[in-house]
Amino acid sequence: MAFYIVNASHRDPLPLPPDAVAAVLPGHQAHIAKGLADNRILFAGPKTAGDGGFIIIKAETRQELDQFIADDPFCQKGIMDYEITEFMPVDRQPYIEPWL
């Protein structure tokens, strides 16, 4: 199992007008909700600046993570760029153990 921080940033300029980006949002939210339901995502949320978001996620392989990102409607529409960092959750609160 591998753990990742996904730093997603809106492309500048956006490839779609704001109303078209807003139309893709429900699909993106459903994709994140599925990752939460599958116990794949620990947390996800938008940056307070409104220009992207972060996801803490686990995957069996980097390829599995890449597929999860590729299946996100925001990725499919070219709305986001992604910076991915693999990390090891060595120091953590005990309540996170069930997610690991």
Coordinates of N, CA, C and O in Angstrom, one line a residue:
M1 N 0.8 -1.2 0.0 CA 0.0 0.0 0.0 C 0.9 1.2 0.0 O 1.9 1.3 0.7
A2 N 0.5 2.2 -0.8 CA 1.2 3.5 -0.8 C 0.3 4.6 -0.5 O -0.9 4.5 -0.7
F3 N 0.8 5.7 0.0 CA 0.0 6.9 0.4 C 0.5 8.1 -0.3 O 1.7 8.3 -0.5
Y4 N -0.5 9.0 -0.7 CA -0.1 10.1 -1.5 C -0.9 11.4 -1.1 O -2.0 11.3 -0.6
I5 N -0.2 12.5 -1.3 CA -0.8 13.8 -1.2 C -1.0 14.3 -2.7 O 0.0 14.3 -3.4
V6 N -2.2 14.5 -3.1 CA -2.5 15.0 -4.4 C -2.8 16.5 -4.3 O -3.8 16.9 -3.6
N7 N -2.0 17.3 -4.9 CA -2.2 18.8 -4.9 C -2.7 19.2 -6.3 O -1.9 19.1 -7.2
A8 N -3.9 19.5 -6.3 CA -4.6 19.8 -7.6 C -4.7 21.3 -7.7 O -5.2 22.0 -6.8
S9 N -4.3 21.8 -8.9 CA -4.4 23.3 -9.1 C -5.1 23.5 -10.4 O -4.9 22.8 -11.4
H10 N -6.0 24.6 -10.4 CA -6.7 24.9 -11.7 C -5.7 25.4 -12.7 O -4.7 26.1 -12.4
R11 N -5.9 24.9 -13.9 CA -5.0 25.4 -15.0 C -5.3 26.9 -15.2 O -6.4 27.4 -15.0
D12 N -4.2 27.6 -15.6 CA -4.3 29.0 -15.9 C -3.8 29.3 -17.3 O -2.6 29.1 -17.5
P13 N -4.6 29.6 -18.2 CA -6.0 29.8 -18.1 C -6.8 28.5 -18.1 O -6.4 27.5 -18.6
L14 N -8.0 28.6 -17.5 CA -8.9 27.4 -17.5 C -9.3 27.1 -18.9 O -9.5 28.0 -19.8
P15 N -9.4 25.8 -19.3 CA -9.8 25.4 -20.6 C -11.2 25.6 -20.9 O -11.6 25.5 -22.1
L16 N -12.0 25.9 -19.9 CA -13.5 26.0 -20.1 C -13.9 27.3 -19.4 O -13.3 27.7 -18.4
P17 N -15.0 27.9 -19.9 CA -15.6 29.1 -19.1 C -16.1 28.6 -17.8 O -16.4 27.4 -17.5
P18 N -16.2 29.6 -16.8 CA -16.5 29.2 -15.4 C -17.8 28.4 -15.3 O -17.9 27.5 -14.5
D19 N -18.8 28.8 -16.1 CA -20.1 28.0 -16.0 C -19.9 26.6 -16.5 O -20.6 25.7 -15.9
A20 N -19.1 26.3 -17.4 CA -18.8 24.9 -17.9 C -18.0 24.2 -16.8 O -18.2 23.0 -16.6
V21 N -17.1 24.9 -16.1 CA -16.4 24.2 -15.0 C -17.4 23.9 -13.9 O -17.3 22.8 -13.3
A22 N -18.3 24.8 -13.6 CA -19.3 24.5 -12.6 C -20.2 23.3 -12.9 O -20.6 22.6 -12.1
A23 N -20.4 23.1 -14.2 CA -21.2 22.0 -14.7 C -20.5 20.7 -14.4 O -21.2 19.6 -14.3
V24 N -19.2 20.7 -14.4 CA -18.4 19.5 -14.2 C -18.3 19.1 -12.7 O -18.1 18.0 -12.3
L25 N -18.5 20.1 -11.8 CA -18.4 20.0 -10.4 C -19.1 18.8 -9.8 O -18.6 18.0 -9.0
P26 N -20.4 18.6 -10.1 CA -21.1 17.4 -9.5 C -20.5 16.1 -9.8 O -20.4 15.2 -9.0
G27 N -20.0 15.9 -11.0 CA -19.3 14.7 -11.4 C -18.0 14.5 -10.6 O -17.7 13.4 -10.1
H28 N -17.3 15.6 -10.4 CA -16.0 15.6 -9.6 C -16.4 15.2 -8.2 O -15.7 14.3 -7.6
Q29 N -17.4 15.8 -7.6 CA -17.8 15.5 -6.2 C -18.3 14.1 -6.1 O -17.9 13.4 -5.1
A30 N -19.0 13.5 -7.0 CA -19.4 12.1 -7.0 C -18.1 11.2 -7.1 O -18.1 10.2 -6.4
H31 N -17.1 11.6 -7.8 CA -15.9 10.8 -7.9 C -15.2 10.8 -6.6 O -14.7 9.7 -6.1
I32 N -15.1 11.9 -5.9 CA -14.5 12.0 -4.6 C -15.3 11.2 -3.6 O -14.7 10.5 -2.8
A33 N -16.6 11.3 -3.7 CA -17.5 10.6 -2.7 C -17.3 9.1 -2.9 O -17.3 8.3 -1.9
K34 N -17.1 8.6 -4.1 CA -16.8 7.2 -4.3 C -15.5 6.8 -3.7 O -15.4 5.7 -3.1
G35 N -14.5 7.6 -3.8 CA -13.2 7.3 -3.2 C -13.3 7.3 -1.7 O -12.6 6.4 -1.0
L36 N -14.1 8.1 -1.1 CA -14.4 8.1 0.3 C -15.1 6.8 0.7 O -14.7 6.1 1.7
A37 N -16.1 6.5 -0.1 CA -16.9 5.3 0.2 C -16.1 4.0 0.1 O -16.3 3.0 0.8
D38 N -15.1 4.0 -0.8 CA -14.3 2.8 -1.0 C -13.1 2.8 0.0 O -12.3 1.9 -0.1
N39 N -13.1 3.8 0.9 CA -12.1 3.9 2.0 C -10.7 4.1 1.3 O -9.7 3.8 1.9
R40 N -10.7 4.7 0.2 CA -9.5 5.1 -0.5 C -8.9 6.4 -0.1 O -7.7 6.6 0.0
I41 N -9.9 7.4 0.1 CA -9.5 8.7 0.5 C -9.7 8.9 2.0 O -10.7 8.6 2.5
L42 N -8.7 9.5 2.6 CA -8.8 9.9 4.0 C -9.5 11.3 4.1 O -10.4 11.4 4.9
F43 N -9.1 12.2 3.3 CA -9.8 13.5 3.2 C -9.5 14.2 1.9 O -8.5 13.9 1.3
A44 N -10.4 15.1 1.5 CA -10.2 15.8 0.3 C -11.0 17.1 0.5 O -12.0 17.2 1.2
G45 N -10.5 18.2 -0.1 CA -11.2 19.5 0.0 C -10.5 20.5 -0.8 O -9.4 20.4 -1.2
P46 N -11.3 21.6 -1.1 CA -10.7 22.7 -1.9 C -9.8 23.5 -1.1 O -9.8 23.6 0.1
K47 N -8.9 24.2 -1.8 CA -8.0 25.2 -1.2 C -8.8 26.4 -0.9 O -9.7 26.7 -1.6
T48 N -8.5 27.0 0.2 CA -9.3 28.2 0.6 C -9.2 29.3 -0.4 O -10.1 30.2 -0.5
A49 N -8.1 29.3 -1.2 CA -8.0 30.4 -2.3 C -8.9 30.1 -3.4 O -9.1 30.9 -4.3
G50 N -9.5 28.9 -3.5 CA -10.4 28.5 -4.6 C -9.8 28.2 -5.9 O -10.5 28.1 -6.9
D51 N -8.5 27.8 -5.9 CA -7.8 27.5 -7.1 C -7.4 26.1 -7.2 O -6.4 25.8 -7.9
G52 N -8.1 25.2 -6.6 CA -7.7 23.8 -6.6 C -8.1 23.1 -5.3 O -9.0 23.5 -4.6
G53 N -7.4 22.0 -5.0 CA -7.7 21.2 -3.8 C -6.6 20.2 -3.5 O -5.6 20.1 -4.2
F54 N -6.8 19.6 -2.3 CA -5.9 18.5 -1.9 C -6.6 17.3 -1.6 O -7.8 17.3 -1.2
I55 N -6.0 16.1 -1.8 CA -6.5 14.8 -1.5 C -5.4 14.0 -0.8 O -4.3 14.0 -1.2
I56 N -5.8 13.4 0.3 CA -4.9 12.4 1.0 C -5.5 11.1 0.6 O -6.7 10.8 1.0
I57 N -4.8 10.2 -0.1 CA -5.3 9.0 -0.7 C -4.4 7.9 -0.6 O -3.1 8.1 -0.5
K58 N -4.9 6.7 -0.6 CA -4.0 5.5 -0.6 C -4.4 4.7 -1.8 O -5.5 4.7 -2.4
A59 N -3.4 3.9 -2.3 CA -3.6 3.1 -3.5 C -2.6 1.9 -3.4 O -1.5 2.1 -2.8
E60 N -2.9 0.8 -4.0 CA -2.0 -0.3 -4.1 C -0.7 0.0 -4.9 O 0.3 -0.4 -4.5
T61 N -0.9 0.8 -5.9 CA 0.2 1.1 -6.8 C 0.0 2.6 -7.3 O -1.1 3.1 -7.3
R62 N 1.1 3.1 -7.8 CA 1.0 4.4 -8.5 C 0.1 4.4 -9.7 O -0.6 5.3 -9.9
Q63 N 0.1 3.3 -10.4 CA -0.8 3.2 -11.5 C -2.2 3.2 -11.1 O -3.1 3.8 -11.8
E64 N -2.6 2.6 -10.0 CA -3.9 2.7 -9.5 C -4.3 4.1 -9.1 O -5.4 4.6 -9.5
L65 N -3.4 4.9 -8.5 CA -3.6 6.3 -8.2 C -3.8 7.1 -9.5 O -4.8 7.9 -9.6
D66 N -2.9 6.8 -10.5 CA -3.0 7.6 -11.7 C -4.4 7.3 -12.4 O -5.0 8.2 -13.0
Q67 N -4.9 6.1 -12.3 CA -6.2 5.8 -12.9 C -7.3 6.5 -12.2 O -8.3 7.0 -12.8
F68 N -7.2 6.5 -10.9 CA -8.2 7.2 -10.1 C -8.3 8.7 -10.5 O -9.4 9.3 -10.7
I69 N -7.1 9.3 -10.7 CA -7.1 10.7 -11.1 C -7.6 10.8 -12.5 O -8.4 11.7 -12.8
A70 N -7.2 9.9 -13.4 CA -7.7 10.0 -14.8 C -9.2 9.8 -14.9 O -9.8 10.4 -15.8
D71 N -9.8 9.1 -14.0 CA -11.3 9.0 -14.0 C -12.0 10.2 -13.4 O -13.3 10.2 -13.6
D72 N -11.4 11.1 -12.9 CA -12.0 12.3 -12.3 C -12.4 13.2 -13.5 O -11.6 13.6 -14.3
P73 N -13.7 13.6 -13.5 CA -14.1 14.6 -14.6 C -13.3 15.8 -14.7 O -13.1 16.4 -15.8
F74 N -12.8 16.3 -13.6 CA -11.9 17.5 -13.7 C -10.7 17.2 -14.5 O -10.2 18.1 -15.2
C75 N -10.1 16.1 -14.3 CA -8.9 15.7 -15.1 C -9.3 15.5 -16.6 O -8.7 15.9 -17.5
Q76 N -10.4 14.8 -16.8 CA -10.9 14.5 -18.1 C -11.2 15.7 -18.9 O -11.0 15.8 -20.2
K77 N -11.6 16.8 -18.3 CA -11.9 18.1 -19.0 C -10.7 19.0 -19.0 O -10.8 20.1 -19.5
G78 N -9.5 18.6 -18.4 CA -8.3 19.4 -18.4 C -8.4 20.6 -17.5 O -7.7 21.6 -17.7
I79 N -9.2 20.5 -16.5 CA -9.4 21.7 -15.6 C -8.2 21.8 -14.6 O -7.9 22.9 -14.2
M80 N -7.6 20.7 -14.2 CA -6.6 20.6 -13.1 C -5.3 20.1 -13.6 O -5.2 19.3 -14.5
D81 N -4.2 20.6 -13.0 CA -2.9 20.0 -13.0 C -2.7 19.4 -11.7 O -3.2 19.9 -10.7
Y82 N -1.9 18.3 -11.6 CA -1.7 17.6 -10.4 C -0.3 17.4 -10.1 O 0.6 17.1 -10.9
E83 N 0.0 17.7 -8.8 CA 1.4 17.4 -8.2 C 1.1 16.3 -7.2 O 0.3 16.5 -6.3
I84 N 1.9 15.2 -7.4 CA 1.6 14.0 -6.5 C 2.9 13.8 -5.7 O 4.0 13.7 -6.3
T85 N 2.7 13.6 -4.4 CA 3.8 13.3 -3.5 C 3.5 12.0 -2.8 O 2.4 11.9 -2.1
E86 N 4.3 11.0 -2.9 CA 4.2 9.8 -2.1 C 4.8 10.0 -0.7 O 5.8 10.6 -0.6
F87 N 4.1 9.5 0.3 CA 4.7 9.6 1.7 C 4.4 8.4 2.5 O 3.6 7.6 2.1
M88 N 5.1 8.3 3.6 CA 4.9 7.2 4.6 C 4.3 7.8 5.8 O 4.9 8.6 6.5
P89 N 3.1 7.4 6.2 CA 2.5 7.9 7.4 C 3.0 7.3 8.7 O 2.4 6.5 9.4
V90 N 4.3 7.6 9.0 CA 5.0 7.0 10.2 C 4.4 7.5 11.5 O 4.1 6.8 12.4
D91 N 4.4 8.8 11.6 CA 3.9 9.5 12.8 C 2.4 9.9 12.6 O 2.1 10.6 11.6
R92 N 1.5 9.4 13.4 CA 0.1 9.6 13.2 C -0.7 9.4 14.5 O -0.2 8.8 15.4
Q93 N -1.9 9.9 14.5 CA -2.8 9.7 15.6 C -3.3 8.3 15.5 O -3.5 7.7 14.5
P94 N -3.5 7.7 16.7 CA -4.0 6.3 16.7 C -5.4 6.1 16.0 O -5.6 5.0 15.5
Y95 N -6.2 7.1 16.0 CA -7.5 6.9 15.4 C -7.5 6.8 13.9 O -8.5 6.4 13.3
I96 N -6.3 7.0 13.3 CA -6.2 6.8 11.9 C -5.9 5.4 11.5 O -6.0 5.0 10.3
E97 N -5.5 4.6 12.4 CA -5.1 3.2 12.2 C -6.1 2.4 11.3 O -5.7 1.7 10.4
P98 N -7.4 2.5 11.5 CA -8.4 1.7 10.7 C -8.3 2.1 9.2 O -8.5 1.3 8.3
W99 N -7.9 3.3 8.9 CA -7.8 3.7 7.5 C -6.6 3.2 6.8 O -6.6 2.9 5.6
L100 N -5.5 3.0 7.6 CA -4.3 2.5 7.1 C -4.4 1.0 6.6 O -3.9 0.6 5.7

